[in-house]
mmCIF file of C-alpha atoms and ligand atoms in Angstrom:
data_model
loop_
_atom_site.group_PDB
_atom_site.id
_atom_site.type_symbol
_atom_site.label_atom_id
_atom_site.label_comp_id
_atom_site.label_asym_id
_atom_site.label_seq_id
_atom_site.Cartn_x
_atom_site.Cartn_y
_atom_site.Cartn_z
ATOM 1 C CA ILE I 1 -23.448 -31.850 1.190
ATOM 2 C CA ASP I 2 -22.048 -31.115 -2.273
ATOM 3 C CA LEU I 3 -19.662 -28.126 -2.400
ATOM 4 C CA SER I 4 -18.483 -28.810 -5.975
ATOM 5 C CA VAL I 5 -18.560 -26.047 -8.575
ATOM 6 C CA THR I 6 -19.032 -26.382 -12.331
ATOM 7 C CA TRP I 7 -17.709 -23.449 -14.326
ATOM 8 C CA LEU I 8 -15.157 -22.685 -17.046
ATOM 9 C CA GLY I 9 -16.153 -25.984 -18.654
ATOM 10 C CA GLN I 10 -15.066 -28.134 -15.728
ATOM 11 C CA THR I 11 -16.138 -29.295 -12.295
ATOM 12 C CA MET I 12 -13.894 -28.635 -9.332
ATOM 13 C CA PRO I 13 -14.250 -30.503 -6.034
ATOM 14 C CA GLY I 14 -15.103 -27.486 -3.866
ATOM 15 C CA CYS I 15 -15.562 -23.731 -3.976
ATOM 16 C CA LEU I 16 -12.558 -22.468 -1.972
ATOM 17 C CA TYR I 17 -9.037 -21.645 -3.086
ATOM 18 C CA ASN I 18 -6.238 -19.245 -2.313
ATOM 19 C CA ALA I 19 -6.342 -15.556 -3.149
ATOM 20 C CA SER I 20 -3.449 -14.668 -5.428
ATOM 21 C CA GLY I 21 -0.500 -13.456 -3.388
ATOM 22 C CA VAL I 22 -0.963 -15.845 -0.482
ATOM 23 C CA TRP I 23 0.814 -19.245 -0.334
ATOM 24 C CA CYS I 24 1.621 -19.154 -4.018
ATOM 25 C CA ARG I 25 4.958 -17.469 -4.732
ATOM 26 C CA GLU I 26 7.068 -20.659 -4.588
ATOM 27 C CA GLU I 27 6.375 -24.037 -6.134
ATOM 28 C CA ASP I 28 6.312 -25.803 -2.756
ATOM 29 C CA GLU I 29 3.626 -23.372 -1.567
ATOM 30 C CA LEU I 30 1.555 -23.913 -4.713
ATOM 31 C CA GLU I 31 1.856 -27.679 -4.300
ATOM 32 C CA THR I 32 0.859 -27.437 -0.632
ATOM 33 C CA VAL I 33 -2.292 -25.556 -1.625
ATOM 34 C CA ARG I 34 -3.028 -28.161 -4.312
ATOM 35 C CA ALA I 35 -2.592 -30.997 -1.807
ATOM 36 C CA SER I 36 -4.877 -29.274 0.733
ATOM 37 C CA ALA I 37 -8.684 -29.097 0.698
ATOM 38 C CA ALA I 38 -8.460 -26.119 -1.700
ATOM 39 C CA ALA I 39 -10.469 -26.705 -4.894
ATOM 40 C CA ALA I 40 -8.124 -24.831 -7.225
ATOM 41 C CA VAL I 41 -4.747 -23.107 -7.208
ATOM 42 C CA ILE I 42 -3.738 -19.602 -8.295
ATOM 43 C CA SER I 43 -0.168 -18.377 -8.514
ATOM 44 C CA LYS I 44 1.309 -15.112 -7.239
ATOM 45 C CA SER I 45 0.857 -12.245 -9.704
ATOM 46 C CA ALA I 46 3.718 -12.581 -12.161
ATOM 47 C CA THR I 47 5.678 -9.871 -13.865
ATOM 48 C CA LEU I 48 7.683 -10.612 -16.998
ATOM 49 C CA HIS I 49 10.883 -10.527 -14.971
ATOM 50 C CA ALA I 50 11.403 -11.628 -11.355
ATOM 51 C CA ARG I 51 11.074 -8.947 -8.656
ATOM 52 C CA GLU I 52 12.271 -8.685 -5.057
ATOM 53 C CA GLY I 53 9.344 -6.447 -4.137
ATOM 54 C CA ASN I 54 9.237 -3.564 -1.674
ATOM 55 C CA PRO I 55 11.436 -3.174 1.435
ATOM 56 C CA GLU I 56 10.327 -4.843 4.699
ATOM 57 C CA PRO I 57 8.352 -4.641 6.867
ATOM 58 C CA ARG I 58 5.747 -4.908 4.112
ATOM 59 C CA TYR I 59 3.011 -7.038 5.743
ATOM 60 C CA TYR I 60 1.370 -6.370 9.093
ATOM 61 C CA ARG I 61 -1.350 -8.246 10.936
ATOM 62 C CA THR I 62 -3.959 -6.396 12.996
ATOM 63 C CA ALA I 63 -6.900 -7.555 15.100
ATOM 64 C CA LEU I 64 -9.181 -6.867 12.125
ATOM 65 C CA GLY I 65 -7.090 -8.124 9.231
ATOM 66 C CA SER I 66 -3.979 -7.105 7.372
ATOM 67 C CA ILE I 67 -2.191 -4.348 5.541
ATOM 68 C CA ASN I 68 0.360 -5.143 2.846
ATOM 69 C CA SER I 69 2.625 -3.397 0.432
ATOM 70 C CA MET I 70 4.523 -6.382 -0.922
ATOM 71 C CA GLY I 71 5.257 -4.661 -4.228
ATOM 72 C CA LEU I 72 4.852 -7.691 -6.483
ATOM 73 C CA PRO I 73 7.678 -9.923 -5.248
ATOM 74 C CA ASN I 74 7.599 -12.907 -7.597
ATOM 75 C CA ARG I 75 9.773 -15.411 -9.441
ATOM 76 C CA GLY I 76 8.964 -14.024 -12.866
ATOM 77 C CA PHE I 77 6.534 -15.334 -15.481
ATOM 78 C CA ALA I 78 8.808 -18.130 -16.783
ATOM 79 C CA TYR I 79 8.862 -19.772 -13.319
ATOM 80 C CA TYR I 80 5.069 -19.975 -13.108
ATOM 81 C CA LEU I 81 4.797 -21.055 -16.751
ATOM 82 C CA ASP I 82 7.240 -23.879 -16.007
ATOM 83 C CA TYR I 83 5.085 -24.878 -13.031
ATOM 84 C CA ALA I 84 2.016 -24.780 -15.283
ATOM 85 C CA ARG I 85 3.743 -27.070 -17.795
ATOM 86 C CA ARG I 86 4.320 -29.673 -15.067
ATOM 87 C CA TYR I 87 1.002 -29.205 -13.222
ATOM 88 C CA ASP I 88 -1.173 -32.293 -12.724
ATOM 89 C CA TYR I 89 -4.383 -31.057 -14.388
ATOM 90 C CA GLY I 90 -5.838 -34.531 -13.863
ATOM 91 C CA CYS I 91 -6.174 -33.774 -10.131
ATOM 92 C CA GLY I 92 -9.408 -31.927 -10.925
ATOM 93 C CA LYS I 93 -8.229 -28.620 -9.446
ATOM 94 C CA PRO I 94 -7.920 -25.870 -12.067
ATOM 95 C CA LEU I 95 -4.699 -23.874 -12.191
ATOM 96 C CA PHE I 96 -4.979 -20.104 -12.565
ATOM 97 C CA LEU I 97 -1.976 -17.942 -13.397
ATOM 98 C CA SER I 98 -2.206 -14.401 -12.072
ATOM 99 C CA LEU I 99 -0.500 -11.911 -14.393
ATOM 100 C CA SER I 100 0.403 -8.374 -13.413
ATOM 101 C CA GLY I 101 2.755 -6.942 -16.006
ATOM 102 C CA MET I 102 4.460 -3.636 -15.320
ATOM 103 C CA THR I 103 3.218 -2.500 -18.748
ATOM 104 C CA LEU I 104 0.442 -3.519 -21.138
ATOM 105 C CA ASP I 105 3.130 -4.883 -23.471
ATOM 106 C CA ASP I 106 4.443 -7.137 -20.697
ATOM 107 C CA ASN I 107 0.933 -8.496 -20.090
ATOM 108 C CA LEU I 108 0.527 -9.162 -23.827
ATOM 109 C CA THR I 109 3.910 -10.917 -24.012
ATOM 110 C CA MET I 110 2.931 -13.181 -21.095
ATOM 111 C CA LEU I 111 -0.488 -13.928 -22.625
ATOM 112 C CA ARG I 112 1.000 -14.769 -26.038
ATOM 113 C CA THR I 113 3.631 -17.014 -24.458
ATOM 114 C CA LEU I 114 0.996 -18.796 -22.368
ATOM 115 C CA ALA I 115 -1.186 -19.225 -25.464
ATOM 116 C CA ALA I 116 1.711 -20.720 -27.421
ATOM 117 C CA ALA I 117 2.261 -23.239 -24.614
ATOM 118 C CA GLY I 118 -1.230 -24.655 -25.185
ATOM 119 C CA LEU I 119 -1.919 -25.458 -21.525
ATOM 120 C CA PRO I 120 -5.280 -25.691 -19.693
ATOM 121 C CA ALA I 121 -4.117 -23.034 -17.189
ATOM 122 C CA ILE I 122 -6.397 -19.982 -17.071
ATOM 123 C CA PRO I 123 -4.997 -16.457 -16.818
ATOM 124 C CA GLU I 124 -6.363 -14.061 -14.181
ATOM 125 C CA ILE I 125 -5.083 -10.646 -15.163
ATOM 126 C CA ASN I 126 -4.560 -8.387 -12.179
ATOM 127 C CA LEU I 127 -6.008 -4.924 -12.879
ATOM 128 C CA SER I 128 -5.666 -3.825 -9.290
ATOM 129 C CA CYS I 129 -2.234 -4.016 -7.674
ATOM 130 C CA PRO I 130 -2.207 -1.048 -5.258
ATOM 131 C CA ASN I 131 1.418 -1.278 -4.163
ATOM 132 C CA VAL I 132 3.854 -0.349 -6.900
ATOM 133 C CA PRO I 133 4.976 3.224 -6.154
ATOM 134 C CA GLY I 134 4.006 5.542 -8.996
ATOM 135 C CA LYS I 135 1.694 2.972 -10.684
ATOM 136 C CA PRO I 136 -2.032 3.634 -10.265
ATOM 137 C CA GLN I 137 -4.451 0.714 -10.158
ATOM 138 C CA LEU I 138 -5.427 0.005 -13.778
ATOM 139 C CA GLY I 139 -9.014 -0.820 -12.830
ATOM 140 C CA TYR I 140 -9.588 2.750 -11.673
ATOM 141 C CA ASP I 141 -8.687 4.071 -15.138
ATOM 142 C CA PHE I 142 -11.607 3.168 -17.409
ATOM 143 C CA VAL I 143 -9.866 4.320 -20.595
ATOM 144 C CA ALA I 144 -6.731 2.274 -19.873
ATOM 145 C CA THR I 145 -8.882 -0.735 -18.878
ATOM 146 C CA THR I 146 -10.781 -0.518 -22.180
ATOM 147 C CA GLU I 147 -7.523 -0.459 -24.130
ATOM 148 C CA ALA I 148 -6.060 -3.334 -22.085
ATOM 149 C CA LEU I 149 -9.075 -5.624 -22.508
ATOM 150 C CA ASN I 150 -9.183 -4.996 -26.270
ATOM 151 C CA ALA I 151 -5.516 -5.955 -26.458
ATOM 152 C CA PHE I 152 -5.971 -9.054 -24.227
ATOM 153 C CA ASP I 153 -8.624 -10.301 -26.657
ATOM 154 C CA GLN I 154 -6.043 -10.170 -29.458
ATOM 155 C CA ALA I 155 -3.253 -11.819 -27.462
ATOM 156 C CA TRP I 156 -5.198 -14.627 -25.764
ATOM 157 C CA PRO I 157 -7.593 -16.960 -27.627
ATOM 158 C CA GLY I 158 -9.342 -18.578 -24.666
ATOM 159 C CA ARG I 159 -11.320 -17.784 -21.570
ATOM 160 C CA TYR I 160 -9.764 -15.546 -18.961
ATOM 161 C CA GLY I 161 -10.530 -13.615 -15.803
ATOM 162 C CA VAL I 162 -9.587 -10.283 -14.289
ATOM 163 C CA LYS I 163 -8.948 -9.286 -10.677
ATOM 164 C CA LEU I 164 -10.730 -6.030 -9.948
ATOM 165 C CA PRO I 165 -10.106 -3.393 -7.335
ATOM 166 C CA PRO I 166 -13.025 -2.519 -5.069
ATOM 167 C CA TYR I 167 -15.430 0.125 -6.374
ATOM 168 C CA PHE I 168 -17.408 2.375 -4.078
ATOM 169 C CA ASP I 169 -20.016 4.089 -6.238
ATOM 170 C CA PRO I 170 -22.882 2.755 -8.361
ATOM 171 C CA ALA I 171 -21.710 4.923 -11.274
ATOM 172 C CA HIS I 172 -18.377 3.114 -11.209
ATOM 173 C CA PHE I 173 -19.984 -0.345 -11.007
ATOM 174 C CA ALA I 174 -22.068 0.543 -14.066
ATOM 175 C CA ALA I 175 -19.189 2.047 -16.047
ATOM 176 C CA MET I 176 -16.912 -0.922 -15.380
ATOM 177 C CA ALA I 177 -19.648 -3.463 -16.134
ATOM 178 C CA GLU I 178 -20.345 -1.789 -19.465
ATOM 179 C CA ILE I 179 -16.663 -2.173 -20.400
ATOM 180 C CA LEU I 180 -16.394 -5.789 -19.179
ATOM 181 C CA ASN I 181 -19.575 -6.857 -20.984
ATOM 182 C CA ARG I 182 -17.963 -6.084 -24.362
ATOM 183 C CA HIS I 183 -15.654 -9.095 -23.899
ATOM 184 C CA PRO I 184 -17.381 -12.468 -24.230
ATOM 185 C CA ARG I 185 -14.224 -14.475 -23.486
ATOM 186 C CA LEU I 186 -13.795 -12.593 -20.213
ATOM 187 C CA ALA I 187 -15.402 -15.471 -18.328
ATOM 188 C CA TYR I 188 -15.085 -14.273 -14.765
ATOM 189 C CA VAL I 189 -14.113 -11.381 -12.525
ATOM 190 C CA THR I 190 -12.593 -11.710 -9.068
ATOM 191 C CA CYS I 191 -13.925 -9.142 -6.582
ATOM 192 C CA ILE I 192 -12.006 -7.736 -4.755
ATOM 193 C CA ASN I 193 -8.320 -7.026 -4.498
ATOM 194 C CA SER I 194 -7.244 -5.384 -1.240
ATOM 195 C CA ILE I 195 -8.702 -1.949 -0.442
ATOM 196 C CA GLY I 196 -5.764 0.112 -1.593
ATOM 197 C CA ASN I 197 -3.783 2.660 0.321
ATOM 198 C CA GLY I 198 -5.118 2.275 3.828
ATOM 199 C CA LEU I 199 -2.986 3.419 6.748
ATOM 200 C CA VAL I 200 -2.477 1.438 9.961
ATOM 201 C CA VAL I 201 -1.101 3.436 12.896
ATOM 202 C CA ASP I 202 0.584 2.014 16.017
ATOM 203 C CA VAL I 203 -0.167 4.196 19.054
ATOM 204 C CA ASP I 204 2.730 2.911 21.195
ATOM 205 C CA SER I 205 5.430 3.727 18.668
ATOM 206 C CA GLU I 206 3.438 6.558 17.037
ATOM 207 C CA ALA I 207 4.526 5.075 13.720
ATOM 208 C CA VAL I 208 3.064 3.467 10.657
ATOM 209 C CA ALA I 209 2.986 -0.349 10.462
ATOM 210 C CA ILE I 210 4.782 -0.985 7.179
ATOM 211 C CA LYS I 211 7.714 0.692 5.439
ATOM 212 C CA PRO I 212 6.791 1.182 1.751
ATOM 213 C CA LYS I 213 4.861 4.283 0.641
ATOM 214 C CA ASP I 214 5.221 5.840 4.116
ATOM 215 C CA GLY I 215 2.862 3.231 5.518
ATOM 216 C CA LEU I 216 0.133 3.098 2.856
ATOM 217 C CA GLY I 217 -0.930 -0.396 1.873
ATOM 218 C CA GLY I 218 -3.756 -2.687 0.786
ATOM 219 C CA LEU I 219 -6.226 -3.773 3.461
ATOM 220 C CA GLY I 220 -7.537 -7.323 3.790
ATOM 221 C CA GLY I 221 -9.523 -9.334 6.321
ATOM 222 C CA ASP I 222 -12.485 -8.104 8.371
ATOM 223 C CA TYR I 223 -11.960 -4.515 7.171
ATOM 224 C CA VAL I 224 -12.965 -5.427 3.631
ATOM 225 C CA LEU I 225 -15.820 -7.960 3.924
ATOM 226 C CA PRO I 226 -18.761 -5.561 3.363
ATOM 227 C CA THR I 227 -16.959 -3.854 0.472
ATOM 228 C CA ALA I 228 -16.173 -7.233 -1.088
ATOM 229 C CA LEU I 229 -19.788 -8.392 -0.750
ATOM 230 C CA ALA I 230 -21.069 -5.168 -2.331
ATOM 231 C CA ASN I 231 -18.760 -5.663 -5.310
ATOM 232 C CA VAL I 232 -19.717 -9.341 -5.699
ATOM 233 C CA ARG I 233 -23.445 -8.606 -5.525
ATOM 234 C CA GLU I 234 -23.344 -5.583 -7.858
ATOM 235 C CA PHE I 235 -21.213 -7.300 -10.518
ATOM 236 C CA TYR I 236 -23.316 -10.479 -10.204
ATOM 237 C CA ARG I 237 -26.303 -8.365 -11.252
ATOM 238 C CA LEU I 238 -24.453 -6.351 -13.894
ATOM 239 C CA LEU I 239 -22.472 -9.149 -15.624
ATOM 240 C CA PRO I 240 -24.994 -11.791 -16.742
ATOM 241 C CA GLY I 241 -23.227 -14.779 -18.257
ATOM 242 C CA LYS I 242 -19.992 -14.125 -16.406
ATOM 243 C CA ASP I 243 -18.921 -15.727 -13.162
ATOM 244 C CA ILE I 244 -17.931 -13.787 -10.057
ATOM 245 C CA VAL I 245 -15.194 -15.047 -7.755
ATOM 246 C CA GLY I 246 -15.598 -13.617 -4.275
ATOM 247 C CA CYS I 247 -12.504 -12.516 -2.384
ATOM 248 C CA GLY I 248 -12.394 -10.506 0.798
ATOM 249 C CA GLY I 249 -12.844 -11.162 4.486
ATOM 250 C CA VAL I 250 -13.465 -14.921 4.359
ATOM 251 C CA LYS I 251 -12.341 -16.544 7.625
ATOM 252 C CA SER I 252 -15.101 -19.058 8.340
ATOM 253 C CA GLY I 253 -17.941 -20.865 6.629
ATOM 254 C CA ARG I 254 -20.214 -17.911 7.335
ATOM 255 C CA GLU I 255 -18.321 -15.395 5.152
ATOM 256 C CA ALA I 256 -17.913 -17.974 2.377
ATOM 257 C CA PHE I 257 -21.685 -18.537 2.531
ATOM 258 C CA MET I 258 -22.277 -14.748 2.349
ATOM 259 C CA HIS I 259 -20.148 -14.446 -0.798
ATOM 260 C CA ILE I 260 -22.061 -17.243 -2.555
ATOM 261 C CA LEU I 261 -25.408 -15.834 -1.406
ATOM 262 C CA ALA I 262 -24.288 -12.526 -2.971
ATOM 263 C CA GLY I 263 -23.615 -14.356 -6.233
ATOM 264 C CA ALA I 264 -20.077 -15.754 -6.107
ATOM 265 C CA ARG I 265 -19.345 -18.963 -8.038
ATOM 266 C CA ALA I 266 -16.175 -19.626 -6.056
ATOM 267 C CA VAL I 267 -14.478 -17.993 -3.090
ATOM 268 C CA GLN I 268 -10.832 -17.110 -2.478
ATOM 269 C CA VAL I 269 -9.154 -16.882 0.915
ATOM 270 C CA GLY I 270 -6.325 -14.387 1.466
ATOM 271 C CA THR I 271 -5.604 -12.874 4.882
ATOM 272 C CA CYS I 272 -7.023 -15.881 6.771
ATOM 273 C CA LEU I 273 -4.862 -18.243 4.706
ATOM 274 C CA TYR I 274 -1.820 -16.104 5.447
ATOM 275 C CA HIS I 275 -2.486 -16.333 9.190
ATOM 276 C CA GLU I 276 -3.726 -19.932 9.456
ATOM 277 C CA GLY I 277 -2.076 -21.753 6.573
ATOM 278 C CA PRO I 278 -3.725 -24.216 4.135
ATOM 279 C CA ALA I 279 -5.534 -26.096 6.937
ATOM 280 C CA ALA I 280 -7.991 -23.176 6.648
ATOM 281 C CA PHE I 281 -9.552 -24.708 3.522
ATOM 282 C CA ALA I 282 -10.772 -27.908 5.203
ATOM 283 C CA ARG I 283 -12.006 -25.986 8.254
ATOM 284 C CA ILE I 284 -13.937 -23.387 6.244
ATOM 285 C CA ALA I 285 -15.400 -26.040 3.925
ATOM 286 C CA ALA I 286 -16.584 -28.104 6.910
ATOM 287 C CA GLU I 287 -18.148 -25.007 8.514
ATOM 288 C CA MET I 288 -19.899 -24.158 5.262
ATOM 289 C CA ALA I 289 -21.233 -27.682 4.870
ATOM 290 C CA GLU I 290 -22.586 -27.598 8.442
ATOM 291 C CA LEU I 291 -24.246 -24.208 7.848
ATOM 292 C CA MET I 292 -25.831 -25.506 4.627
ATOM 293 C CA ARG I 293 -27.024 -28.659 6.370
ATOM 294 C CA SER I 294 -28.668 -26.580 9.109
ATOM 295 C CA LYS I 295 -30.497 -24.587 6.431
ATOM 296 C CA GLY I 296 -31.505 -27.608 4.359
ATOM 297 C CA TYR I 297 -29.297 -26.731 1.384
ATOM 298 C CA ARG I 298 -27.602 -29.583 -0.450
ATOM 299 C CA ARG I 299 -25.567 -27.743 -3.069
ATOM 300 C CA LEU I 300 -24.319 -24.218 -3.768
ATOM 301 C CA ASP I 301 -26.847 -23.716 -6.588
ATOM 302 C CA ASP I 302 -29.598 -23.912 -3.940
ATOM 303 C CA PHE I 303 -28.685 -20.434 -2.641
ATOM 304 C CA ARG I 304 -26.158 -18.798 -4.984
ATOM 305 C CA GLY I 305 -27.188 -15.229 -5.791
ATOM 306 C CA LYS I 306 -30.394 -15.546 -3.774
ATOM 307 C CA LEU I 307 -29.567 -12.783 -1.294
ATOM 308 C CA ARG I 308 -32.865 -11.166 -0.264
ATOM 309 C CA THR I 309 -33.517 -7.446 -0.221
ATOM 310 C CA LEU I 310 -35.999 -5.768 2.088
HETATM 311 O O1 RRO L 1 2.316 -7.651 -4.365
HETATM 312 C C1 RRO L 1 1.522 -6.828 -3.839
HETATM 313 O O2 RRO L 1 1.912 -5.847 -3.185
HETATM 314 C C2 RRO L 1 0.075 -6.931 -4.018
HETATM 315 C C3 RRO L 1 -0.548 -7.150 -5.229
HETATM 316 BR BR1 RRO L 1 0.385 -7.497 -6.805
HETATM 317 C C4 RRO L 1 -1.961 -7.120 -5.301
HETATM 318 O O3 RRO L 1 -2.589 -7.287 -6.355
HETATM 319 N N1 RRO L 1 -2.658 -6.884 -4.159
HETATM 320 C C5 RRO L 1 -2.046 -6.695 -2.978
HETATM 321 O O4 RRO L 1 -2.726 -6.478 -1.971
HETATM 322 N N2 RRO L 1 -0.678 -6.722 -2.916
#
């Protein structure tokens, strides 16, 4: 069974890698992901300057997934750029740098600096962080997104991706797709970031589960799988010529298979990776291969985007 994926002008050895934010804030975590069965590596969303993030507790596990309000804790762009300068691109696993500037200017500064470095690393610009108090998710503001993408095109000469928030209405899928389709070098979109501003309640203590924003935080895991699949399938239809990276609710080969059936080129693992660690990649890949074998599929192209309707 061949799980390799050819996209962005290269072939990577599988279809699974980490969702930005999980196992990717420190260099040793990034290197552990690279050394695992993951097929690529993406770094924690970087801001121009390092951040401590929100007060703890800021991550909470539930039976159905997770809620987080990390608040962009990261080492700062220079740390991840330094890692990208030393990265072993010859290992065949692409390196993605997630960027989440506090302002458009910060994003442009990071993109220009990355461009000047002349590295094969690919930026994934995060339009969807739900957890910085007072900062709305950029992807829900179509005017600001239009302005940002126009500016990214000026600052960055190569291919890039964006991480989108989940959308919940066909009018919003269509409006966003129309904006994204104006940018030929926007090569891929990752769907979805966490479902923002959920609220987990503990009955015993009669309290919220995390401290920031009075308990509001981004949901991941089982909660988000159907929303993630809807976003992958809708953008797969609406963005011809672009790739979709599926993210949301992947914990076994079955959910990874669902994402690819819905149109995903590659699949990221977030909450499950947080709970299980990088051994998850080999397990999920083996489960996917077994599922494909049972269905008579030999490669991902045999079923990608072929989800049937009734
Ligand atoms: O750091 C976070 O709180 C965070 C980010 Br930047 C994001 O994009 N998505 C998320 O669930 N948490």
